[in-house]
XYZ file of C-alpha atoms in Angstrom:
179
model
C 7.875 16.701 6.334
C 4.655 15.820 4.184
C 1.422 15.380 5.663
C 1.225 11.708 5.176
C -1.580 9.523 6.499
C -3.926 6.598 5.979
C -7.435 6.310 5.309
C -6.779 2.629 4.879
C -5.720 1.846 8.481
C -8.945 0.149 9.392
C -10.960 -3.218 9.019
C -13.375 -3.135 6.551
C -16.196 -2.064 8.875
C -14.499 0.332 10.947
C -14.324 4.006 10.371
C -11.013 5.442 9.069
C -8.086 6.578 11.224
C -5.711 9.041 9.918
C -2.087 8.299 11.262
C 0.745 10.972 10.590
C 3.953 9.555 9.523
C 7.163 11.488 10.763
C 10.735 10.692 10.613
C 10.437 9.077 14.154
C 7.821 6.758 12.449
C 10.462 5.828 9.966
C 13.083 5.175 12.436
C 10.966 3.081 14.861
C 11.034 -0.227 12.863
C 8.151 -1.823 14.934
C 5.921 1.130 14.474
C 6.854 1.409 10.685
C 6.242 -2.268 10.304
C 2.976 -2.195 12.225
C 1.621 0.679 10.109
C 2.499 -1.072 7.030
C 0.768 -4.216 8.286
C -2.430 -2.298 8.894
C -2.036 -0.865 5.408
C -1.578 -4.160 3.872
C -4.921 -5.576 5.463
C -6.891 -4.732 2.119
C -4.522 -6.701 0.120
C -4.374 -9.562 2.513
C -8.327 -10.042 2.464
C -8.632 -9.357 -1.212
C -10.856 -12.337 -1.888
C -12.999 -11.541 0.853
C -13.177 -7.959 -0.080
C -14.219 -8.873 -3.632
C -17.036 -11.007 -2.148
C -18.352 -8.412 0.254
C -18.154 -5.568 -2.361
C -20.237 -7.652 -4.817
C -22.655 -8.307 -1.990
C -23.051 -4.786 -1.290
C -23.464 -3.840 -4.888
C -26.181 -6.686 -5.299
C -27.970 -5.194 -2.231
C -27.921 -1.855 -3.794
C -29.271 -3.092 -7.015
C -32.197 -4.917 -5.180
C -32.996 -1.628 -3.593
C -33.016 0.119 -7.022
C -29.853 2.359 -6.377
C -27.429 0.514 -8.650
C -25.181 2.208 -11.029
C -24.238 1.621 -14.664
C -23.006 -1.897 -15.702
C -23.529 -4.942 -14.173
C -23.174 -5.804 -10.389
C -19.853 -7.698 -10.814
C -18.435 -4.777 -13.079
C -19.219 -2.055 -10.348
C -18.126 -4.195 -7.621
C -14.622 -4.672 -9.388
C -14.311 -1.208 -10.210
C -15.065 0.093 -6.718
C -12.557 -2.345 -5.309
C -10.012 -1.463 -8.077
C -10.146 2.143 -6.870
C -9.687 1.171 -3.518
C -6.729 -1.055 -4.094
C -4.984 1.789 -6.120
C -5.676 4.447 -3.557
C -4.309 2.067 -0.750
C -1.169 1.265 -2.998
C -0.509 5.024 -3.523
C -0.707 5.987 0.118
C 1.361 2.974 1.169
C 3.820 3.542 -1.556
C 4.077 7.301 -0.397
C 4.867 6.033 3.375
C 7.557 3.569 1.998
C 9.071 6.095 -0.289
C 9.212 8.813 2.537
C 10.818 6.439 4.943
C 13.325 5.238 2.595
C 14.134 9.018 2.178
C 14.307 9.557 5.760
C 16.548 6.645 6.391
C 18.780 7.345 3.539
C 19.384 10.856 4.679
C 20.135 9.707 8.206
C 22.799 7.139 6.921
C 24.205 9.915 5.024
C 24.347 12.076 7.962
C 25.611 9.343 10.240
C 28.367 8.695 8.055
C 29.437 12.220 7.791
C 29.654 12.684 11.649
C 33.148 12.603 12.951
C 33.834 9.991 15.630
C 33.865 10.936 19.410
C 36.658 8.456 20.204
C 34.473 5.579 21.301
C 35.072 3.472 18.137
C 33.031 0.378 19.642
C 29.937 2.365 20.290
C 30.020 4.164 16.867
C 30.603 0.764 15.223
C 27.702 -0.849 16.978
C 25.510 2.154 16.451
C 26.486 2.039 12.515
C 25.502 -1.579 12.449
C 21.972 -0.943 13.827
C 21.518 1.985 11.526
C 22.652 -0.121 8.713
C 20.225 -2.864 9.628
C 17.288 -0.240 9.814
C 18.330 1.188 6.308
C 18.266 -2.350 4.938
C 14.977 -3.386 6.524
C 13.028 -0.170 5.403
C 14.607 -0.382 1.872
C 13.589 -3.990 1.891
C 9.900 -2.956 2.126
C 10.180 -1.706 -1.601
C 10.658 -5.255 -2.584
C 7.944 -6.615 -0.267
C 5.575 -4.101 -1.571
C 6.033 -5.184 -5.253
C 5.234 -8.754 -4.047
C 2.239 -7.743 -2.086
C 0.901 -5.889 -5.109
C 1.626 -8.600 -7.604
C -0.338 -11.148 -5.231
C -3.227 -8.733 -4.779
C -3.407 -8.227 -8.595
C -3.448 -11.842 -9.281
C -6.192 -12.410 -6.661
C -8.202 -9.382 -8.092
C -7.788 -10.781 -11.815
C -8.993 -14.257 -10.916
C -12.068 -12.698 -9.483
C -12.673 -9.779 -11.829
C -11.622 -11.578 -15.157
C -13.300 -9.173 -17.521
C -12.476 -6.049 -15.529
C -10.480 -3.399 -17.030
C -10.573 0.334 -15.924
C -12.092 3.009 -18.168
C -9.551 4.768 -20.162
C -10.895 8.011 -19.049
C -9.703 7.155 -15.371
C -6.230 7.955 -16.154
C -4.896 7.499 -12.630
C -6.326 3.903 -12.106
C -5.546 3.195 -15.610
C -1.681 3.917 -15.371
C -1.696 1.416 -12.330
C -3.410 -1.035 -14.293
C -1.204 -0.716 -17.524
C 1.981 -0.958 -15.173
C 0.623 -4.001 -13.443
C -0.370 -5.735 -16.879
C 3.281 -5.122 -18.022
C 4.823 -6.964 -15.014
C 2.453 -10.035 -15.698
């Protein structure tokens, strides 16, 4: 089991909380969906985050602690890295849970019946529903990312990640191909 966790399970002003994801997390749909809801807070508040991040960088500039480039560029670059890091961690959890429920479904179909056909049938239906719901998060993730990207681009029109930042650049290029 990989050590998956979240630095994003937080409101913007709270300290980070590490959450370990296990197969039990994946099989408990309520817990799994709540975890993803927490992860998606950054995406859900993207416009507010751009505003706050820009204000933070403006304050740093006033104190003489600004970095290279203009304030908007710095804020957008910072927020882009946060988004990409969050997308990666969330993607790892979704992929892990898809694998867990896939394996459980394969194992369940390989088990011989115990003579109680109705119980096995209803168990199969609930496992199938869980399988579909967890796999559905892959499609939801694409929608959430695209919505966040659209909001980000609308506020950071001239932003483009540096070519030297290969990781975030790969995400940017992939996102631009989808547009």
